[in-house]
Structure formats: structure tokens, C-alpha cells
Amino acid sequence: MKSITRKPIDAPAWTLGRGLPQAGRYASSRLSEDELHDGSLILVNKAHPVATCTLRLEDVTNGMLQAAGREEPRIRLDAECLAQLSALLDACEGGDRIAVVSGYRSKQTQRDIYADKLRERGRAYTESYVALPGASEHQTGLAVDVGLAGRGLDYIAPSFPEDEGPSAAFRRLAPEYGFVQRYQESKTEITGIACEPWHYRYVGRPHAAIMTRENLCLEEYTSYLKQYAFGKAHLLFTDGVRTYEIYYVAALPGGTDVPVPGAGESAGWELSGNNRDGYVVAAVYDKEPIRHVR
């Protein structure tokens, strides 16, 4: 799989539209049924638990502040998520104020945390802020909890004010580095989780920018992309420098041949299952869209 070179997005230049397939030709990438449950765009919630997600974990080091607790003395994250988190902390100049509180958790760790919080805080609190074992994004390594250091950070609900200095800058720049605030107050009825200003999910670029621009949570974005089936109208996102072509391919029993831009057609492409019913391809071109539709 090719990877897309990361470059910060200039938010005022964002444009979103629809276009016909942008590549002159497409090749085929054969994916197994297991790969439906892998990638940066997998939807994880009660209805769509973690399945066969491939873990690519690295320790949180490189001078990042950590607020490790007894529940998670060794904090780890997906390698790409960790690299982009490091870049985001540099960009928002928050490396000396923002601490990493939680990253990857095993299913057993999540089970222990859930049971502990039931005893300590009761059912209402636990069901609002702690995902069920198997239904936690933390089991993918793609979710990170952050908090402002020096505030006696709570492991489950660390302090991360929405409008204060480094945390405000972190929130504003997060989409440029592939992160979204996963649980927002306006989306609680959809996600089933209360507002968590500290919980960020890595979905990659350009998806984080689109979700932010269109005010979509991951449940909504997963459904939204299905209207852009391959070969019809594709979703086009331009950041002022590059054009991203995004389309959906439904999963088939026994494996799926997913069309991807052929050699020499694009600067790169990324592919992810959605842990639900299909795959999403995001290709990037160093040019303006060449085929538009209304």
C-alpha cells in the first residue's frame, strides 16, 4: 500500500465537491474479509465491536509528556497515529503542557476498567464515559486521551478545556494532522457516549478535515461515504495544493477486488475497511480536479 505524504492543510482553502473518477486507469487490490475490519477509518461502537484489527503499536516516547496511571503504566499508540500526534503537539506548541493520558488498551484492560468504574462511580457514569469491552476505540491504538498537565489528571476524564491556550490550539489544528474529537455533545445520541473533549481519534487525512468541515461524527461519516460508490460520483476534497479523490467499495463475501489508481496515476493512495460493510479509498493528486459533476 502506498502512503500519502503529510502536509498541513490551510483550512481557508478547503473545498469539497463531486467528480467523476479522476484516474486514467485503475488497478485492482484484492482484500480479504478480515481486512474489512482494519484501517484508520474503522467504526468502533456497541454495534460494531473490534474484530481483526491489525495492531502496529509503538511506545509513547520522544519526550512526550505522559500521565500514566495504574490502569495503563505503559502507553502505546498505533505508529502512524503516534507520528501525527507528535507533529500536532509540535504545531500547537503544546508539548510542555499537553500530556498523553491513555492510548491502546487490551480487551481485558477495558473489561477491568469498566468493572472498576461500575463499583466506584455507578452505572450512569460508567455507561456515559467508558465503552464496553470490545467496543472501545482504545483497543485499536487509534484513540488517544490527552489532558493539560499539572491538574491531577483523572484517567477516565482528564481536564482538557475547549477554549484554553494549548488545548484550544490542539483542537483547532487537529484535523490538519488527521485527528477528530470523537465524542461531541451534539452527537451523543448517535455515538452513545457523553461529550469527551479529551478523546481524539486518528482517522487520517483528508477524512478528519472533511468530518470537521461537515460536522460529522464517525458513524455519520461512514454512512455519508456510501453515496460515493466507485465509478459514479466520487467525493473530491481540495486543500489548495492537492486534490483528494475518495470513494466507497462494498465488501463481498469471500473477498473484494477494490479498484485503486494505477501506476503513475496519483501521488499516493490509502485504503481502509470501515468495520461495517465496505472499504474506503482516498487517492491524492497534485492537480486540480479534472472531471466535475453537479
XYZ file of N, CA, C and O in Angstrom, residues 11 17 42 98 102 104 106 116 136 177 181 184 204 231 244 247 257-258 282 293:
80
model
N -6.804 25.612 6.197
C -8.250 25.476 6.326
C -9.044 26.400 5.418
O -10.028 25.979 4.823
N -16.376 18.820 -3.188
C -17.289 18.696 -4.319
C -17.412 17.261 -4.783
O -16.954 16.328 -4.115
N -11.922 2.489 10.574
C -12.843 1.506 11.128
C -13.743 2.150 12.189
O -13.294 2.910 13.036
N 0.637 19.635 27.280
C -0.363 18.607 26.995
C 0.238 17.228 27.230
O 1.260 16.877 26.634
N -3.927 8.314 27.902
C -4.293 6.929 27.591
C -4.175 6.680 26.096
O -4.458 7.570 25.281
N -3.480 2.739 23.713
C -4.007 1.385 23.474
C -4.364 0.698 24.780
O -3.632 0.781 25.778
N -5.921 -3.264 25.944
C -6.406 -4.586 25.547
C -7.855 -4.740 25.973
O -8.375 -3.959 26.786
N -14.220 -1.680 37.366
C -13.783 -0.776 38.437
C -14.669 0.462 38.513
O -15.069 0.895 39.604
N -14.479 -0.516 22.516
C -13.668 0.667 22.804
C -12.680 0.958 21.677
O -11.938 0.076 21.230
N -3.860 17.165 11.041
C -2.983 16.018 11.293
C -3.764 14.707 11.408
O -3.241 13.693 11.860
N -12.165 15.158 17.359
C -12.740 14.888 18.671
C -13.855 13.891 18.446
O -14.878 14.206 17.843
N -18.642 14.302 20.720
C -19.067 15.676 20.921
C -20.473 15.709 21.511
O -21.275 14.796 21.310
N -7.058 9.941 9.912
C -6.217 10.259 8.763
C -6.744 11.438 7.958
O -7.869 11.901 8.129
N -16.846 4.496 -9.416
C -17.344 4.524 -10.781
C -18.479 5.483 -11.019
O -18.870 5.728 -12.167
N -7.873 15.362 -3.305
C -8.103 14.016 -2.799
C -9.380 13.467 -3.420
O -10.413 14.136 -3.414
N -13.683 7.398 -2.490
C -14.827 6.606 -2.939
C -14.955 5.337 -2.103
O -14.015 4.906 -1.425
N -12.335 -7.249 -4.691
C -11.364 -6.569 -5.546
C -11.670 -5.078 -5.502
O -12.682 -4.625 -6.046
N -10.795 -4.324 -4.879
C -11.014 -2.892 -4.705
C -10.208 -2.120 -5.740
O -8.985 -2.256 -5.802
N -8.808 6.627 -0.527
C -8.507 8.054 -0.637
C -7.226 8.185 -1.448
O -6.146 7.817 -0.993
N -18.818 16.905 -11.619
C -20.250 16.681 -11.831
C -20.976 17.571 -10.847
O -20.442 17.973 -9.813
